[in-house]
Coordinates of C-alpha atoms in Angstrom, one line a residue:
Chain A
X1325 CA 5.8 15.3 -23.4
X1326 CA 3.1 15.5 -26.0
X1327 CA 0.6 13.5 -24.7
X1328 CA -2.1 14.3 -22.0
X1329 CA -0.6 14.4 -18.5
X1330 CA -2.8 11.7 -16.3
X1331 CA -0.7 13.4 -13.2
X1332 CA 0.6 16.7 -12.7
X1333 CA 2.3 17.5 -9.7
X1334 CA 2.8 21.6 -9.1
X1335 CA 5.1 23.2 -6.2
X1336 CA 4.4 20.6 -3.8
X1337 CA 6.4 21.1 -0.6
X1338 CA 6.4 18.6 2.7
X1339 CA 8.1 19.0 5.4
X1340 CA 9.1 17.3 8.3
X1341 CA 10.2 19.5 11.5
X1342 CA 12.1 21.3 10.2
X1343 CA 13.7 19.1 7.4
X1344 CA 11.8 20.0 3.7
X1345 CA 11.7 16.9 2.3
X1346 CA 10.0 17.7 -0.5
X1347 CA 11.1 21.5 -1.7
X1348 CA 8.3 22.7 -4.3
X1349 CA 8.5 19.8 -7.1
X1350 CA 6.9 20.1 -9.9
X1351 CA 6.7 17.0 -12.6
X1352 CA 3.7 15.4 -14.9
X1353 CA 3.1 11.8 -16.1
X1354 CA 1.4 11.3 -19.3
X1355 CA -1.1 9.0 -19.5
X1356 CA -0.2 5.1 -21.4
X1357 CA 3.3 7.0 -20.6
X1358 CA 6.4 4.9 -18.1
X1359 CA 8.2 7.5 -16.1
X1360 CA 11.2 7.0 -13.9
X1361 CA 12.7 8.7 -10.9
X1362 CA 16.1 8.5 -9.8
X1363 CA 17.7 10.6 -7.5
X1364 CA 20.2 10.0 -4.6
X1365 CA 19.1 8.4 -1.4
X1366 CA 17.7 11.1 0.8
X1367 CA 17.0 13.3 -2.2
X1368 CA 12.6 13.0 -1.5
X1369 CA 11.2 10.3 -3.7
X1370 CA 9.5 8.4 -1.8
X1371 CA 8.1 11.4 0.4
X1372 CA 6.9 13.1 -3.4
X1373 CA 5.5 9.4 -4.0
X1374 CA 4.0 9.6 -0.2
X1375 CA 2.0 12.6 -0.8
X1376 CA 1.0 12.0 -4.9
X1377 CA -0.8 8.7 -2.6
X1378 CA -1.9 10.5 0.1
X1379 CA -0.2 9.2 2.9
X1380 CA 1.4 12.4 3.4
X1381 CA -0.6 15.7 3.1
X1382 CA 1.7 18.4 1.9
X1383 CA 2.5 21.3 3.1
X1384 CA 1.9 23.4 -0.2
X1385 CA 1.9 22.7 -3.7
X1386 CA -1.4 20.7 -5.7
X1387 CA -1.7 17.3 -7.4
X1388 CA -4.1 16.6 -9.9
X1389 CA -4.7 13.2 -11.1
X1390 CA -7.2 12.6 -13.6
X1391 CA -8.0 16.3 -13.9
X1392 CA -9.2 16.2 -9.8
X1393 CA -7.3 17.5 -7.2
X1394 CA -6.3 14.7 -4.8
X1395 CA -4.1 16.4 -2.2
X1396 CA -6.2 16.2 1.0
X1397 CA -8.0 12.9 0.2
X1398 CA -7.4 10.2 1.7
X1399 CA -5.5 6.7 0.4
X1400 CA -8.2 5.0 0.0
X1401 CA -10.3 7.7 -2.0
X1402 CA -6.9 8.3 -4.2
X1403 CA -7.0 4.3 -4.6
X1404 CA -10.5 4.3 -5.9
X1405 CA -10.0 7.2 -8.2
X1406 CA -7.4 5.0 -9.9
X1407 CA -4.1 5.4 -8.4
X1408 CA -2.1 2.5 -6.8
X1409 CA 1.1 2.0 -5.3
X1410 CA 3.9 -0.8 -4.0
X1411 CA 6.0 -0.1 -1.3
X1412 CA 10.1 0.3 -1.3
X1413 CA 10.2 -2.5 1.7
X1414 CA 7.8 -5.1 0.5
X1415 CA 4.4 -5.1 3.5
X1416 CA 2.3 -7.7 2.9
X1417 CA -0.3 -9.2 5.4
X1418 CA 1.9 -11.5 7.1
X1419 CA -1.1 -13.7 8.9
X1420 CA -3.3 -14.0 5.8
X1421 CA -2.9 -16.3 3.0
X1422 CA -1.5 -15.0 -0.5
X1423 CA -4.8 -15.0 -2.5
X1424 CA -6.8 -13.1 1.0
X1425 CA -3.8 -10.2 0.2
X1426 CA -5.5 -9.6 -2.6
X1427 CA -9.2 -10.0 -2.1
X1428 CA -9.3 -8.1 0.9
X1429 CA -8.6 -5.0 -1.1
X1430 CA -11.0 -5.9 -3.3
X1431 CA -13.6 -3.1 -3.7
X1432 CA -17.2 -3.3 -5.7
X1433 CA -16.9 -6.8 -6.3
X1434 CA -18.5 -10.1 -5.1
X1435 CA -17.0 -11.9 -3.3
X1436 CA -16.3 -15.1 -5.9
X1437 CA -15.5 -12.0 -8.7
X1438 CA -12.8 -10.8 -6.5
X1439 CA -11.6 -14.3 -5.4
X1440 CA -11.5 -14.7 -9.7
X1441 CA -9.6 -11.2 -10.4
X1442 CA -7.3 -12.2 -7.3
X1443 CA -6.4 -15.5 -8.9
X1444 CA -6.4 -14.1 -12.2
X1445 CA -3.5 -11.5 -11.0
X1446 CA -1.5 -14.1 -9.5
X1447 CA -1.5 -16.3 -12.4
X1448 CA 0.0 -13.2 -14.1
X1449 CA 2.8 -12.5 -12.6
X1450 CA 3.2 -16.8 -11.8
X1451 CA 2.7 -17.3 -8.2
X1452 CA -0.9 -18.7 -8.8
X1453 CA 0.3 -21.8 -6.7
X1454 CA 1.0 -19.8 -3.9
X1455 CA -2.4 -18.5 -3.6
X1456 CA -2.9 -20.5 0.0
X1457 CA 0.6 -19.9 1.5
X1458 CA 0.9 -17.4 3.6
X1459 CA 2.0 -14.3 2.8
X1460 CA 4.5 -14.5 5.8
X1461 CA 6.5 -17.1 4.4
X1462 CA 6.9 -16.1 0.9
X1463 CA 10.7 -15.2 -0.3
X1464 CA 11.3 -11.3 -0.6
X1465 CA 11.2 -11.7 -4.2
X1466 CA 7.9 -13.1 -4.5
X1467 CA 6.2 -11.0 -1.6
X1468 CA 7.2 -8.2 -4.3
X1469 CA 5.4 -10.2 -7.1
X1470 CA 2.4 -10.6 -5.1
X1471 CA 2.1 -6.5 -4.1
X1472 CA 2.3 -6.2 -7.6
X1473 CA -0.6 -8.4 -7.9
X1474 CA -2.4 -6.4 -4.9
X1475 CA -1.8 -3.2 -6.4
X1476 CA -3.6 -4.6 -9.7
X1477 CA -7.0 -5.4 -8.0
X1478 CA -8.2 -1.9 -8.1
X1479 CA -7.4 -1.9 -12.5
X1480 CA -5.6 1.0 -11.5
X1481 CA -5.1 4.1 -14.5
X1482 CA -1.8 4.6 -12.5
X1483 CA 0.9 2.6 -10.7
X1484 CA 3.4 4.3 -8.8
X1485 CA 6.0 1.5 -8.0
X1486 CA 8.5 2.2 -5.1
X1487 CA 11.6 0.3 -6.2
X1488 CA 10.4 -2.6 -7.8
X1489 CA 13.5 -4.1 -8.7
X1490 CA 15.5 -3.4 -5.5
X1491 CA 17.5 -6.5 -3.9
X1492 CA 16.0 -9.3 -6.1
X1493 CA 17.9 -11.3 -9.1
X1494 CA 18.7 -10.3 -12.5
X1495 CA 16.1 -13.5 -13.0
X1496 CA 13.4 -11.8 -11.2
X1497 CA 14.1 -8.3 -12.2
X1498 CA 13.6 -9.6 -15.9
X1499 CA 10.4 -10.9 -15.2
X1500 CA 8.8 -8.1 -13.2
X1501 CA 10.0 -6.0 -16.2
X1502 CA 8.3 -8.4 -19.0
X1503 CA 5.1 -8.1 -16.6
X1504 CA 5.7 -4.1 -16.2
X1505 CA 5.4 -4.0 -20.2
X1506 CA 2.5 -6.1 -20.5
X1507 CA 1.0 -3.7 -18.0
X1508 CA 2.3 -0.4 -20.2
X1509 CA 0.7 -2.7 -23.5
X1510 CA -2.4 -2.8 -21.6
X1511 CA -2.6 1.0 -21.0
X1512 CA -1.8 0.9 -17.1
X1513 CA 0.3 4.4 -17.2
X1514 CA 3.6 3.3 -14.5
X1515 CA 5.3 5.5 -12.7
X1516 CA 8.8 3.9 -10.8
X1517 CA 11.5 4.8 -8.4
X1518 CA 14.3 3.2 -9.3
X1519 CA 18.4 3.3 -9.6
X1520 CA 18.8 0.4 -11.7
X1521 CA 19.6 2.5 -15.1
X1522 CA 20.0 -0.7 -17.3
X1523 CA 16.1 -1.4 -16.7
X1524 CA 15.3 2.3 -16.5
X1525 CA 17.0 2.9 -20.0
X1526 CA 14.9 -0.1 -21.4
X1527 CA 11.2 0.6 -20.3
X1528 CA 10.9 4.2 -19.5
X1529 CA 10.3 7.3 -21.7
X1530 CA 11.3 9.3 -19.8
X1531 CA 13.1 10.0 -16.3
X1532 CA 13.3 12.5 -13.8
X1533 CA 15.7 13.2 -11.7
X1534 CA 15.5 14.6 -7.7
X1535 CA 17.7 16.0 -5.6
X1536 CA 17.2 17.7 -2.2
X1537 CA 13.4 17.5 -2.7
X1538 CA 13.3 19.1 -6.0
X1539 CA 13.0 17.9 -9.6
X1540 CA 16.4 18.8 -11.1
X1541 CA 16.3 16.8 -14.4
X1542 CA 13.7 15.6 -16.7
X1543 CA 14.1 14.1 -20.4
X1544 CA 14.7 10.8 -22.1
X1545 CA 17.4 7.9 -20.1
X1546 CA 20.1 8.1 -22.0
X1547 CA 20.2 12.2 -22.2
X1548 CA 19.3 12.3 -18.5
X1549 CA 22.5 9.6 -17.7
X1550 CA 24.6 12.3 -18.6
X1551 CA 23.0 15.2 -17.6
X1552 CA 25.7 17.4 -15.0
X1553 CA 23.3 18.4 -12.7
X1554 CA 22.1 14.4 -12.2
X1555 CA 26.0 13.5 -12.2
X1556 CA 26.6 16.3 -9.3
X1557 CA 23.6 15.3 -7.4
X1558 CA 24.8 11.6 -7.5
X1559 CA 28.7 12.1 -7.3
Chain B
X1452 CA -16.6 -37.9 39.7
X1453 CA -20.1 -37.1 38.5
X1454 CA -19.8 -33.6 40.2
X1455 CA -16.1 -33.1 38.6
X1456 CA -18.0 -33.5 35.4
X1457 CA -20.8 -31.4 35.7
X1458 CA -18.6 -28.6 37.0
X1459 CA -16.6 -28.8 34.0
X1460 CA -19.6 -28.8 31.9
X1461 CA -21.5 -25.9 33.4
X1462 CA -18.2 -23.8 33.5
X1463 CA -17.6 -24.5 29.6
X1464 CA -21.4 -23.6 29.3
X1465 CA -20.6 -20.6 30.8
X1466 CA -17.9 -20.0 29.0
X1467 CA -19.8 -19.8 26.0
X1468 CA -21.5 -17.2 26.8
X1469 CA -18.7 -14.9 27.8
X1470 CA -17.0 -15.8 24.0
X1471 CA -20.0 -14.3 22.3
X1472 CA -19.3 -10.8 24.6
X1473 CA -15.5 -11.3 24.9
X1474 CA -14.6 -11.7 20.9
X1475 CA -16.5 -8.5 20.1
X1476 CA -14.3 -6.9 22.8
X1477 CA -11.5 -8.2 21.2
X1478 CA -12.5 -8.0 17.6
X1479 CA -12.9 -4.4 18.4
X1480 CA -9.5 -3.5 20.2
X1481 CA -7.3 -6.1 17.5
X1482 CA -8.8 -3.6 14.7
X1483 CA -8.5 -0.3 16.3
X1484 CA -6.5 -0.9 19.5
X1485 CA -8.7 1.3 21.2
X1486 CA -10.1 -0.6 24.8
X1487 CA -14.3 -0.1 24.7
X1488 CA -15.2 0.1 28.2
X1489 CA -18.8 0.9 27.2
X1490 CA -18.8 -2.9 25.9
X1491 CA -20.7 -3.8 29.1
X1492 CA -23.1 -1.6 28.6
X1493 CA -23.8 -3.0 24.9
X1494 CA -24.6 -6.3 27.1
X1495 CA -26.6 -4.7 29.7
X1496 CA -28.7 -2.8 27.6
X1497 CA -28.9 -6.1 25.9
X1498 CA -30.0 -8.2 28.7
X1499 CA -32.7 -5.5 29.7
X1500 CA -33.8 -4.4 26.4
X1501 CA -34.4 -8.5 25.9
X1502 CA -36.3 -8.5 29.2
X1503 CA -38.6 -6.0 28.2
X1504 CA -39.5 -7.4 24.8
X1505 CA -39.6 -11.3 26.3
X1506 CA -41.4 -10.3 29.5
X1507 CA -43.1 -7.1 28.6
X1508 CA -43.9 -7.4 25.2
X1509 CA -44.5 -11.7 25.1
X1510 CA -41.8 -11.3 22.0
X1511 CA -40.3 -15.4 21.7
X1512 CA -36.8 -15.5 23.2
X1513 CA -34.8 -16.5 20.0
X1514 CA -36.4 -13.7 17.9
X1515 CA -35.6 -11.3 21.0
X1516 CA -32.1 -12.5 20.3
X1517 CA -32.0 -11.9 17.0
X1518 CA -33.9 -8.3 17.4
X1519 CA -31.7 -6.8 20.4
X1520 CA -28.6 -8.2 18.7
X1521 CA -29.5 -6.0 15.5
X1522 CA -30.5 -3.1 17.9
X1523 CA -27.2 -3.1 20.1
X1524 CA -25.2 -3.3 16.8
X1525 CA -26.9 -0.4 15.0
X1526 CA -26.0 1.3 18.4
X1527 CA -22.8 0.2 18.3
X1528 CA -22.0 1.5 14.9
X1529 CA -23.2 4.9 15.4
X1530 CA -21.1 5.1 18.6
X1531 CA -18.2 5.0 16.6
X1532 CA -19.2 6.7 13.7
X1533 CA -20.5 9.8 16.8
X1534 CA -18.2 9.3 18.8
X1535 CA -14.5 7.1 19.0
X1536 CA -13.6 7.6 15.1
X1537 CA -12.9 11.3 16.2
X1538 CA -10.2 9.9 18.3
X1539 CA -9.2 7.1 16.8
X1540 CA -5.9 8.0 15.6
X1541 CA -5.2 10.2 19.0
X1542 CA -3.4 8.5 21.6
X1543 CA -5.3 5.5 23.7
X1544 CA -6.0 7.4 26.5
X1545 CA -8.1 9.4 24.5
X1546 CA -10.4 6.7 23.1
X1547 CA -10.4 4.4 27.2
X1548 CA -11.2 8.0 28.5
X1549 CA -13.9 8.7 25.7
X1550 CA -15.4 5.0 26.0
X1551 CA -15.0 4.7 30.2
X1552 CA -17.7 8.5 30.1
X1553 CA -20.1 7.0 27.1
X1554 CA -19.8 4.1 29.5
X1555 CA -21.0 6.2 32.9
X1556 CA -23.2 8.0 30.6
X1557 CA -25.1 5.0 29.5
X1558 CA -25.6 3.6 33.0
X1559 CA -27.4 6.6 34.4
X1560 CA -29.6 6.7 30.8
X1561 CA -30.1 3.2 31.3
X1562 CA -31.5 3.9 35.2
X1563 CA -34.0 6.8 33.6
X1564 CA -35.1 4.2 31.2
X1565 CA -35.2 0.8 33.4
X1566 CA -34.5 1.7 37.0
X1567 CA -32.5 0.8 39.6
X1568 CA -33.7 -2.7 40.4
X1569 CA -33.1 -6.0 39.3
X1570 CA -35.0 -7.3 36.4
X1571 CA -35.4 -11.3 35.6
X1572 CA -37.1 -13.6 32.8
X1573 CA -39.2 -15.7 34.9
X1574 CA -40.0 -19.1 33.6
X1575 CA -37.5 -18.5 30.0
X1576 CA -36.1 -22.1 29.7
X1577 CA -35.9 -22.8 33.4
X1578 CA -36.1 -26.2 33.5
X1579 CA -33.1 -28.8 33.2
X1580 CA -32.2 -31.5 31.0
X1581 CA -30.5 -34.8 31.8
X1582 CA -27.5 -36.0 29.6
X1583 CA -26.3 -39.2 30.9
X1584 CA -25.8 -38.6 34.4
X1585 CA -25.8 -35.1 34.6
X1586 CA -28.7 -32.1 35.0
X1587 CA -28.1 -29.5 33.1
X1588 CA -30.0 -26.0 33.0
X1589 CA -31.7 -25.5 29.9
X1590 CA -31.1 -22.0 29.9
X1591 CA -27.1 -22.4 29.7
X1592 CA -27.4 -25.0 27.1
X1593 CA -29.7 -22.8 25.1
X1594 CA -27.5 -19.7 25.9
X1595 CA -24.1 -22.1 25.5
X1596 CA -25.7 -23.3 21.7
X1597 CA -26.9 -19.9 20.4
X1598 CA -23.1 -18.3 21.6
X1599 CA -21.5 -20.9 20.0
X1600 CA -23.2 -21.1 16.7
X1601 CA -23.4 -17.0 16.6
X1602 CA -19.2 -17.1 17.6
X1603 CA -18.9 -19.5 14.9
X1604 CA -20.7 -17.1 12.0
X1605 CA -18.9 -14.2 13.2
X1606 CA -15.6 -16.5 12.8
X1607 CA -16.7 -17.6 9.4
X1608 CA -17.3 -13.9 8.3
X1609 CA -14.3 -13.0 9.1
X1610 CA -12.5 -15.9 7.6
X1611 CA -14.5 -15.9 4.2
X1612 CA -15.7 -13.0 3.2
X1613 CA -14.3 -10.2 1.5
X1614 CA -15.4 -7.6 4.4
X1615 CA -14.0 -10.3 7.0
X1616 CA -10.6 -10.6 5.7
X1617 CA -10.3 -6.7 5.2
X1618 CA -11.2 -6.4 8.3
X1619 CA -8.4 -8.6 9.2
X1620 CA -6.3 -6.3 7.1
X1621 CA -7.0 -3.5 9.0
X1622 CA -6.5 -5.1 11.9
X1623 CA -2.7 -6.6 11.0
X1624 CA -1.8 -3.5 9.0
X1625 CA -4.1 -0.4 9.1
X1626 CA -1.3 1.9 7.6
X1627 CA -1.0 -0.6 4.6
X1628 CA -4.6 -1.1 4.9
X1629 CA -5.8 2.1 3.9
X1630 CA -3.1 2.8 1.3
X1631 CA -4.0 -0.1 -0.5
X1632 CA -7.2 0.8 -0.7
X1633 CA -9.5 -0.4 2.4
X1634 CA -11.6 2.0 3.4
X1635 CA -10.3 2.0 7.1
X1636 CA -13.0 4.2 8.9
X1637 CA -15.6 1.9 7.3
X1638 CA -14.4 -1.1 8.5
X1639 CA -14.0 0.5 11.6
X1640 CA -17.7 1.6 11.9
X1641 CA -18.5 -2.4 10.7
X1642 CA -16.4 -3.4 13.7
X1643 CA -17.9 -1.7 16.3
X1644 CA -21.2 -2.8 14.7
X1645 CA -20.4 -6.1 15.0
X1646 CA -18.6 -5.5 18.7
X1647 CA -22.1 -4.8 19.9
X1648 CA -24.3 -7.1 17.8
X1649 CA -22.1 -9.5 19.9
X1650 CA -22.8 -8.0 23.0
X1651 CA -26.2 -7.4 22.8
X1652 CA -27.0 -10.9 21.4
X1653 CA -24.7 -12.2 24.6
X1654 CA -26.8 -9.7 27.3
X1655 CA -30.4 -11.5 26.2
X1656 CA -28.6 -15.1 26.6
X1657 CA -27.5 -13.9 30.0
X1658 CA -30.6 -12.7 31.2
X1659 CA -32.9 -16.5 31.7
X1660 CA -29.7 -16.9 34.1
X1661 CA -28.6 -13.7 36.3
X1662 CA -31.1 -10.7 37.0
X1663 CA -30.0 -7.7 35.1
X1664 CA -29.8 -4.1 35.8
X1665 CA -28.4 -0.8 33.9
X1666 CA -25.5 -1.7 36.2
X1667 CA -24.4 -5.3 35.9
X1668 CA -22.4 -4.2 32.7
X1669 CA -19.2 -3.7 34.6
X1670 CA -19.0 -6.7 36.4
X1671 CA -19.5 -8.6 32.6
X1672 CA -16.8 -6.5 30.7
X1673 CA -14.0 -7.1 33.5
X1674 CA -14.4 -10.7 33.1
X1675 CA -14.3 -9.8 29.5
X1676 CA -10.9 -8.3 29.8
X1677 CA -9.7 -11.2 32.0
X1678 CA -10.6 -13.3 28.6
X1679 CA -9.0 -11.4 26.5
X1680 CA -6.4 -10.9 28.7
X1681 CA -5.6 -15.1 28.8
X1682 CA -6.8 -15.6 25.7
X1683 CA -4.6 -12.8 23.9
X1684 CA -4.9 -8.8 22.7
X1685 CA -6.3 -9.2 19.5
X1686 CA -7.2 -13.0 18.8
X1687 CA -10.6 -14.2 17.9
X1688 CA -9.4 -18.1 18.3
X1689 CA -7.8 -16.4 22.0
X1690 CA -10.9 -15.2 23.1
X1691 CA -13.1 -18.0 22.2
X1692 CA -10.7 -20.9 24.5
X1693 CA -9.9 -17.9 26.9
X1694 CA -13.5 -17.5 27.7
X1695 CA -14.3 -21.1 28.1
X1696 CA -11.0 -21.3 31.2
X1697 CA -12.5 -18.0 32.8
X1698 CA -16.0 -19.9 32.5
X1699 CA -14.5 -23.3 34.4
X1700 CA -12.5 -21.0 36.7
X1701 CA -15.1 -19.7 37.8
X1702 CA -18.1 -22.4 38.6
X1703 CA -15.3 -25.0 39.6
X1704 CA -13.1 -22.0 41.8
X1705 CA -16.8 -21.0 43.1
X1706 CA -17.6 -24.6 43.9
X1707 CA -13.8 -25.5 45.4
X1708 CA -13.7 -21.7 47.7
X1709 CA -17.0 -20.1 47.2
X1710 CA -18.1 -17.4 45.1
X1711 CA -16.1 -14.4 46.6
X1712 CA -13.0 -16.2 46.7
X1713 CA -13.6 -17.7 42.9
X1714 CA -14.0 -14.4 41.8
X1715 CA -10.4 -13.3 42.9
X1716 CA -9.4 -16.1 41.6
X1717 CA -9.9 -14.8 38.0
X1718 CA -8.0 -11.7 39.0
X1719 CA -4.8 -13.6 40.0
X1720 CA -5.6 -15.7 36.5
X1721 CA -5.3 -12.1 34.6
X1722 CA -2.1 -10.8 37.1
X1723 CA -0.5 -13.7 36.4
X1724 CA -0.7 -13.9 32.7
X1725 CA 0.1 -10.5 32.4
X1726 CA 3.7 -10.7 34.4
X1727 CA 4.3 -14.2 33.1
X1728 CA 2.5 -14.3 29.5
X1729 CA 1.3 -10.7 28.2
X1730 CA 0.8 -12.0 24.9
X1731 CA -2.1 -14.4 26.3
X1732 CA -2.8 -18.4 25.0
X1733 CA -3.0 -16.4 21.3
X1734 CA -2.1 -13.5 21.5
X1735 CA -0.5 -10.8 19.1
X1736 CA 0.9 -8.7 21.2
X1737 CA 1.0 -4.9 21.7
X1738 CA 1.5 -2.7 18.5
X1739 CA 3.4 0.2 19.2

């Protein structure tokens, strides 16, 4: 990869019962870098992306982000290091308004700094005028625009992004792709699950492929697209 | 008619009072869904620790307020921080067992330290006041205007600030909470903190009014579970109008049948919303 790895996951294993989820995965993400990560459904991405934010602890294996080992801390240490995520089904706090999503993960800041940052982050990705709705009757589409904007109030050094394009329109994947570039242009290094190989081929550097809890692929879209051990895993 | 109204009024009074002690309760079980018995005891060794420095100590009854509330909360956050965070995320039996012995276990400290017997604040605003036609004791208007007000803060935290709403957060999602960054157990010690700020603040206000002892805490936090239960698991805006109906239940029920009777009568209030309405006036509902 060249540059220096921000994340480097080594032989991490989770299991559940007696299911391995995760089966000794090994991958790194440079820093500044976009990475992708396909793989079938089933195949242990978002149990990988479950432990790398410490919502699972695995059951062997290290990660080191930031040249500290985070395995064992908990979410909202990992979050504070740096490191945020969204979620594959969108959860937002359904009772609060759009802009108090944001703020209330708001962490060594006043409270009209965070209010600013908040509305700052929403104006970003355009829903600034939704800031008083709330969050329980937004569309799907822009409940995953605003937990975009929640992951952001932490300026994290990492953003591991759970499907991000998953079930909205072309429309709206365009857009959350123009504001997943500005991000990269900023120096937020972004690491996505996705399946949607069109947007895949035109933001990331590279992808990695899973199957069956392991990391069977790794390289640059279009070599990865026709890789025959990603073709197997997905045919 | 006069009567009718002055019933009402004393009941809503009342009421009040059992807000301030009632949305702590709640505030406490909507962000960790763990049921604090021990809450009565935060009011009891409220009410007593306020005699002590009012009678005892000739400490003015509004400062008293002010001091016992900071004391009860302090020892409310180091409860949790001691004690229920280590079973917090064990199942509820764990936490109502853990908080039902800390519960026991402050009665019996609170008998070394104060006794047995009943303790009062002689002469502490009581006196009445006319409005209009009615008399009204000055020590449930006093008690009814400091509840209210201190309520209302607590409200306005938790609508405003940043701790407030993650403390909302917590409370609505804890999983999401925490993996978006709140410091969960934090908020949890805060909660707790302010659980018994609530309750101690709500024991001194009781005091010009009943006689306290180490005991009286368990007759106070089963009315506070009748609130909650009307009002609804969980909701601050529940608790608040759920504790002004147990408050006119119960002077208009003890006026209408007598004490005893009115008594029972909040019990059949709290049996009957939980067959017919489990979710309260407010309520969330259970998270499983």
């Amino acid at each position: 990869m060249g540059a220096t790895p921000l994340l480097v996951v080594e032989g991490v294993v989770k299991r559940f019962g007696g299911v391995v989820a995760v089966n000794g995965a090994t991958c790194s993400v440079a820093e500044r870098s976009v990475t992708g990560l396909i793989g079938p459904n089933g195949s242990g991405k978002s149990t990988l992306f479950n432990c790398i934010a410490g919502v699972e602890r695995p059951d062997a294996g290290q990660i080191t982000f930031l040249g500290r080992r985070i395995n064992g801390r908990s979410p909202s240490q990992i979050c504070e290091i740096g490191l945020a995520r969204t979620f594959q089904i969108t959860r937002l706090f359904r009772e609060m308004t759009v802009l108090e999503n944001l703020v209330a993960v708001a962490h060594g800041l006043s409270d009209a700094a965070a209010v600013r940052r908040a509305q700052e982050l929403l104006a970003m990705v355009e829903v600034g005028h939704l800031q008083h709705a709330l969050a329980g009757t937004l569309s799907y589409g822009q409940r995953k625009l605003v937990e975009i904007a929640r992951a952001l109030m932490f300026a994290p050094k990492l953003l591991l992004l759970d499907e991000p394009f998953a079930g909205i329109n072309p429309r709206l994947q365009n857009r959350i792709l123009r504001y997943l570039e500005r991000l990269r242009d900023r120096g937020v290094t972004l690491f996505l699950i996705d399946h949607e190989m069109r947007i895949l081929l035109n933001i990331c550097e590279t992808v990695l492929a899973m199957d069956a809890g392991e990391i069977i692929a790794e390289g640059a879209p279009d070599v990865i697209r026709k890789d025959p051990r990603v073709l197997a895993a997905y045919f | 008619m006069r009567t009718a109204i002055e019933l009402l009024v004393n009941g809503v009074l009342l009421g009040g009072i059992y807000a301030l002690m009632a949305c702590g309760l709640n505030l406490i079980f909507g962000v960790m869904r763990v049921i604090n018995f021990a809450h009565g005891e935060f009011l009891s060794f409220g009410a007593l620790l306020g005699v002590s420095l009012v009678i005892g100590f000739g400490v003015p009854f509004l400062l008293a307020v002010v001091l016992v509330a900071v004391a009860i909360g302090l020892f409310g956050f180091l409860m949790q921080a001691a004690l229920v965070e280590r079973v917090v995320d064990g199942p509820p039996i764990m936490s109502l067992l853990l908080t039902y012995s800390a519960s026991t276990v402050f009665v019996n400290g609170g008998l070394l330290i104060w006794g047995g017997g009943y303790q009062g604040m002689p002469g502490v605003f009581s006196g009445s006041v006319s409005l209009g036609p009615m008399n009204l004791s000055q020590a449930r208007l006093v008690a009814f205007t400091v509840a209210v007000v201190l309520t209302g803060l607590v409200y306005a935290f938790l609508a405003k600030s940043m701790f407030g709403k993650a403390i909302r957060a917590v409370s609505e999602q804890p999983e999401i909470a925490t993996v978006s960054g709140i410091a969960a157990a934090q908020i949890r010690y805060l909660t707790f903190g302010l659980g018994g700020l609530m309750a101690g603040a709500a024991g001194v206000l009781l005091a010009p009014m009943f006689a306290s002892d180490p005991q009286m805490g368990a007759r106070f936090v089963i009315k506070a579970f009748t609130v909650i239960v009307v009002g609804g698991l969980g909701s601050y805006v529940g608790a608040f109008v759920g504790a002004l109906t147990i408050g006119v239940v119960e002077v208009v029920g003890g006026y209408l049948v007598g004490q005893t009777f009115a008594t029972a009568l909040l019990y059949f209030l709290m049996i009957a919303f939980l067959l017919l309405r489990p979710s309260g006036l407010f309520g969330v509902g259970i998270r499983r």
